[in-house]
């Protein structure tokens, strides 16, 4: 068992419980899909934890893999992505989900030096998928932003 496994499984449980709490505040009709996803995530995370504990039982102890994981860590990319997420939330509040998502995708992919045609393809496919799944199929109202209210 690796030391990072402990943190990862604990973090997944924490996020899952947080989203479970938020989901239970939704109207009953809107809870079905999120509850299925949360249940699946809990089951998969528990299976992973059982596998890790099984490995721990067979091995001598917990291997500290954190120095290996953070070798070559790129702080500039990490900071840019974190600040980009904050900017994405702010822009979503002002301009809406679609505009904020397109700006975030283009900005992030350009910062990571992805070829332009990959950026265009990614933005078009993601916008089409989000529109088809959330707007047409699930009929979920996405944030429109203050500019379009």
Short mmCIF file of C-alpha atoms in Angstrom, two decimals:
data_model
loop_
_atom_site.label_atom_id
_atom_site.label_comp_id
_atom_site.label_asym_id
_atom_site.label_seq_id
_atom_site.Cartn_x
_atom_site.Cartn_y
_atom_site.Cartn_z
CA UNK A 1 0.00 0.00 0.00
CA UNK A 2 1.21 3.47 -0.85
CA UNK A 3 0.93 6.44 1.47
CA UNK A 4 -0.85 8.48 -1.20
CA UNK A 5 -3.65 5.89 -1.31
CA UNK A 6 -4.72 6.91 2.19
CA UNK A 7 -5.04 10.57 1.25
CA UNK A 8 -6.74 9.89 -2.06
CA UNK A 9 -9.41 7.62 -0.62
CA UNK A 10 -10.05 9.98 2.30
CA UNK A 11 -10.36 12.93 -0.09
CA UNK A 12 -12.76 11.04 -2.35
CA UNK A 13 -14.91 10.10 0.66
CA UNK A 14 -14.92 13.73 1.84
CA UNK A 15 -15.95 15.07 -1.58
CA UNK A 16 -18.57 12.36 -1.95
CA UNK A 17 -20.13 13.15 1.42
CA UNK A 18 -20.08 16.86 0.61
CA UNK A 19 -21.89 16.26 -2.69
CA UNK A 20 -24.30 13.87 -0.97
CA UNK A 21 -25.20 16.63 1.48
CA UNK A 22 -25.74 19.08 -1.39
CA UNK A 23 -27.75 16.55 -3.39
CA UNK A 24 -30.12 15.85 -0.52
CA UNK A 25 -31.05 19.55 -0.54
CA UNK A 26 -32.27 19.30 -4.15
CA UNK A 27 -35.92 18.61 -4.98
CA UNK A 28 -36.67 14.86 -4.92
CA UNK A 29 -37.11 14.69 -8.71
CA UNK A 30 -33.61 16.11 -9.26
CA UNK A 31 -31.87 13.75 -6.83
CA UNK A 32 -31.96 10.52 -8.83
CA UNK A 33 -29.05 11.06 -11.23
CA UNK A 34 -26.66 12.64 -8.69
CA UNK A 35 -27.45 9.93 -6.13
CA UNK A 36 -26.61 7.23 -8.69
CA UNK A 37 -23.28 8.90 -9.43
CA UNK A 38 -22.53 9.34 -5.72
CA UNK A 39 -23.41 5.70 -4.99
CA UNK A 40 -21.17 4.54 -7.83
CA UNK A 41 -18.31 6.69 -6.58
CA UNK A 42 -18.72 5.39 -3.02
CA UNK A 43 -18.76 1.78 -4.24
CA UNK A 44 -15.68 2.23 -6.45
CA UNK A 45 -13.77 4.09 -3.74
CA UNK A 46 -14.62 1.40 -1.19
CA UNK A 47 -13.45 -1.31 -3.61
CA UNK A 48 -10.18 0.57 -4.08
CA UNK A 49 -9.76 0.92 -0.32
CA UNK A 50 -10.36 -2.81 0.17
CA UNK A 51 -7.74 -3.59 -2.51
CA UNK A 52 -5.26 -1.27 -0.79
CA UNK A 53 -5.91 -2.86 2.59
CA UNK A 54 -5.49 -6.30 1.02
CA UNK A 55 -2.09 -5.21 -0.34
CA UNK A 56 -1.16 -3.83 3.06
CA UNK A 57 -1.96 -7.18 4.64
CA UNK A 58 0.34 -8.96 2.16
CA UNK A 59 3.17 -6.38 2.29
CA UNK A 60 5.45 -5.29 5.10
CA UNK A 61 4.05 -1.79 5.48
CA UNK A 62 3.09 1.47 3.89
CA UNK A 63 5.40 2.76 1.17
CA UNK A 64 5.95 6.53 1.19
CA UNK A 65 5.52 7.45 -2.47
CA UNK A 66 4.92 11.18 -1.93
CA UNK A 67 8.47 12.28 -2.90
CA UNK A 68 8.11 10.34 -6.16
CA UNK A 69 4.69 11.84 -6.87
CA UNK A 70 5.83 15.42 -6.44
CA UNK A 71 9.15 15.08 -8.25
CA UNK A 72 9.06 17.54 -11.11
CA UNK A 73 5.93 19.26 -9.79
CA UNK A 74 5.26 22.40 -11.85
CA UNK A 75 4.07 25.14 -9.51
CA UNK A 76 3.37 27.62 -12.33
CA UNK A 77 0.92 25.24 -14.01
CA UNK A 78 -0.71 24.41 -10.67
CA UNK A 79 -1.11 28.09 -9.75
CA UNK A 80 -2.44 28.97 -13.21
CA UNK A 81 -5.05 26.20 -13.10
CA UNK A 82 -6.13 27.18 -9.56
CA UNK A 83 -6.44 30.85 -10.49
CA UNK A 84 -8.17 29.83 -13.70
CA UNK A 85 -10.78 27.92 -11.69
CA UNK A 86 -11.46 31.01 -9.57
CA UNK A 87 -11.70 33.13 -12.71
CA UNK A 88 -14.01 30.53 -14.26
CA UNK A 89 -16.40 30.74 -11.31
CA UNK A 90 -16.41 34.53 -11.42
CA UNK A 91 -16.91 34.62 -15.18
CA UNK A 92 -19.70 32.04 -14.94
CA UNK A 93 -21.50 34.30 -12.49
CA UNK A 94 -21.19 37.26 -14.86
CA UNK A 95 -21.31 35.79 -18.37
CA UNK A 96 -22.94 32.36 -17.93
CA UNK A 97 -21.89 28.76 -18.20
CA UNK A 98 -21.22 28.45 -21.93
CA UNK A 99 -19.10 31.59 -22.32
CA UNK A 100 -17.15 30.90 -19.13
CA UNK A 101 -16.53 27.28 -20.12
CA UNK A 102 -15.29 28.21 -23.58
CA UNK A 103 -12.99 30.90 -22.17
CA UNK A 104 -11.65 28.55 -19.50
CA UNK A 105 -11.01 25.73 -21.98
CA UNK A 106 -9.31 28.00 -24.51
CA UNK A 107 -7.20 29.74 -21.87
CA UNK A 108 -6.13 26.56 -20.12
CA UNK A 109 -5.33 24.63 -23.28
CA UNK A 110 -3.43 27.60 -24.74
CA UNK A 111 -1.41 27.94 -21.52
CA UNK A 112 -0.55 24.26 -21.69
CA UNK A 113 0.59 24.77 -25.31
CA UNK A 114 -1.96 22.47 -26.91
CA UNK A 115 -2.06 22.78 -30.72
CA UNK A 116 -4.71 25.23 -31.94
CA UNK A 117 -6.71 22.71 -33.93
CA UNK A 118 -6.94 20.49 -30.81
CA UNK A 119 -8.25 23.50 -28.87
CA UNK A 120 -10.90 24.23 -31.50
CA UNK A 121 -11.91 20.57 -31.71
CA UNK A 122 -12.09 20.25 -27.91
CA UNK A 123 -14.19 23.39 -27.50
CA UNK A 124 -16.63 22.42 -30.25
CA UNK A 125 -17.05 18.83 -29.03
CA UNK A 126 -17.38 19.81 -25.36
CA UNK A 127 -19.90 22.57 -26.10
CA UNK A 128 -21.98 20.19 -28.22
CA UNK A 129 -21.85 17.44 -25.60
CA UNK A 130 -22.75 19.75 -22.74
CA UNK A 131 -25.60 21.27 -24.72
CA UNK A 132 -26.92 17.87 -25.79
CA UNK A 133 -26.64 16.19 -22.39
CA UNK A 134 -27.59 18.95 -19.98
CA UNK A 135 -29.88 21.20 -22.02
CA UNK A 136 -31.62 18.77 -24.36
CA UNK A 137 -31.52 15.40 -22.56
CA UNK A 138 -31.52 16.23 -18.83
CA UNK A 139 -33.18 19.65 -19.23
CA UNK A 140 -30.93 21.13 -16.54
CA UNK A 141 -30.95 24.93 -16.50
CA UNK A 142 -27.34 26.09 -16.69
CA UNK A 143 -26.28 29.47 -15.26
CA UNK A 144 -26.89 32.30 -17.73
CA UNK A 145 -24.97 34.98 -15.86
CA UNK A 146 -25.81 38.52 -14.89
CA UNK A 147 -25.24 39.85 -18.43
CA UNK A 148 -28.07 37.78 -19.91
CA UNK A 149 -30.73 37.97 -17.20
#
